[in-house]
């Protein structure tokens, strides 16, 4: 087989008020994994969307195996062997694995009757190539997030795609699931396919990629062989300066105040008997495997899920929290993990997405004070360095990481006692991560209690004063920062 390749030549793309890509040229070869690395808003997803036919380039061309292509739709790109795996899965959860793999292309017999036996057998053949413990007849909704993602990949394999791009595929996967994904990617690479890979987790790039294309502000900065690159150099190239050890300069409070949040024996269908105390000035981590009940605990505290038993106290007084509105009134804020489902109204501007949590502050007798609303959103845009030319930009037009920053920005004007952050750094670039760490420590110093959930253990170990580890909806142990280690957390979590 001849070597496959994709070559971008001078790609440019503008949106209103922003030059998303400018003169981007590089070649990605088959049999290699090529990483795209860059800050939030650098243009990575835009480039992939151009290759997939979702956007058209304003300037430049791209070639596949020497032939110039101009995909006007994603169907055209798919027909030419290009598949993009997005972080948000595009599956029909009610249908089976085989039905999703074949989506609209189910084989049929001479009479036009769908041949499910053939579809299931072919789907199972693909599943077995990757040695996955699932059946072609399983319903997608019953699969783990990682296996759902594998179904996306198998869809691409079934179409015999030669070019497969992954846009932040690991953001909601656990460590073992990431290993499964990497073995599948390795298999595809060894078959000679062109693999493009986007992630903000530098560690992963060293595990799975051969070449790294660094982008900044829509332009290509450099292309490196992974084996020649160092983490420090990559950060310098993508951020444009040295940021040093991101955990090193955190200026944390010397001591805590009194208890601000006390949780006593709370239980519902997902969690049992959770108790802990959070102090003013404390950053408390909740750790555990994906699916252990971390988000369920904070959703219960925030009133997003109902409590069946137990008690919540703020400043020593019992509070009744039946809904998020009750929680906000009591001084509790939550940045949810899933920005699409629970966080943002994508078609609305940044301005209203930021004011939504603190509407009481920006409205007088029920009428929203637009100027105050705008000032508040501008403050958040500046504080979190949200990449936009205006507070009126629709959230859907922001890059993934910048959408996440809008969720954080919501609480900027609020009068909070407790701030809960569920995976706040998901999809966030290293420079911005370091800003978020400083913000968390700063809020704690100013007297807030902060609850911090993250799947990236180094973050939890470095940011949190205390860590509670949960397993199957229960607390399996508590560690103080001085005693905590990756090993100890994992032992309690497994
Ligand atoms: N449909 C759109 N309309 C307007 N602006 C857009 C649109 N899509 C992307 N942009 C802008 O183009 C720039 C590049 O965005 P892109 O999503 O490619 O960044 P990214 O590198 O993928 O970032 P992240 O790491 O945060 O996902 C951003 O400034 C973004 O706001
Ligand atoms: Mg992106």
Short mmCIF file of C-alpha atoms in Angstrom, two decimals, residues 85-89 132 143-153 166-185 197-199 201 203-204 288-291 294 337 423 426-427 454-457:
data_model
loop_
_atom_site.label_atom_id
_atom_site.label_comp_id
_atom_site.label_asym_id
_atom_site.label_seq_id
_atom_site.Cartn_x
_atom_site.Cartn_y
_atom_site.Cartn_z
CA UNK A 85 -14.08 11.78 16.38
CA UNK A 86 -15.37 14.62 18.50
CA UNK A 87 -15.42 14.69 22.24
CA UNK A 88 -19.18 15.02 22.16
CA UNK A 89 -20.27 11.71 20.79
CA UNK A 132 -13.40 -4.95 23.24
CA UNK A 143 -22.01 1.21 27.51
CA UNK A 144 -19.38 3.15 29.44
CA UNK A 145 -18.35 6.51 28.06
CA UNK A 146 -15.12 4.97 26.77
CA UNK A 147 -16.89 2.18 24.95
CA UNK A 148 -19.30 4.69 23.45
CA UNK A 149 -16.28 6.47 22.11
CA UNK A 150 -15.00 3.19 20.69
CA UNK A 151 -18.27 2.89 18.81
CA UNK A 152 -17.50 6.24 17.16
CA UNK A 153 -14.10 4.92 16.20
CA UNK A 166 -9.45 12.86 17.39
CA UNK A 167 -10.46 16.15 19.04
CA UNK A 168 -9.76 15.88 22.79
CA UNK A 169 -10.93 12.29 23.03
CA UNK A 170 -9.70 11.61 26.56
CA UNK A 171 -11.30 14.51 28.43
CA UNK A 172 -13.98 12.31 30.00
CA UNK A 173 -12.15 9.00 30.09
CA UNK A 174 -10.57 7.26 33.06
CA UNK A 175 -6.99 6.03 33.09
CA UNK A 176 -7.79 2.44 32.02
CA UNK A 177 -10.18 3.68 29.37
CA UNK A 178 -7.44 5.91 28.00
CA UNK A 179 -5.20 2.85 27.72
CA UNK A 180 -7.86 1.06 25.70
CA UNK A 181 -8.22 4.08 23.44
CA UNK A 182 -4.46 4.27 22.93
CA UNK A 183 -4.19 0.63 21.98
CA UNK A 184 -6.95 1.16 19.41
CA UNK A 185 -5.19 4.25 18.05
CA UNK A 197 -4.71 13.94 17.65
CA UNK A 198 -5.69 16.99 19.73
CA UNK A 199 -5.24 17.05 23.51
CA UNK A 201 -2.68 16.71 28.25
CA UNK A 203 1.72 13.53 29.00
CA UNK A 204 -0.50 11.84 26.42
CA UNK A 288 -12.15 8.65 42.91
CA UNK A 289 -12.54 6.79 39.67
CA UNK A 290 -14.80 8.08 36.93
CA UNK A 291 -18.28 6.95 37.96
CA UNK A 294 -17.96 12.39 42.83
CA UNK A 337 -18.70 18.98 34.66
CA UNK A 423 -13.56 19.11 36.51
CA UNK A 426 -11.27 19.85 31.40
CA UNK A 427 -10.21 21.00 27.94
CA UNK A 454 -10.55 16.53 38.99
CA UNK A 455 -9.55 13.31 37.26
CA UNK A 456 -6.00 14.57 36.96
CA UNK A 457 -4.41 13.44 40.18
#
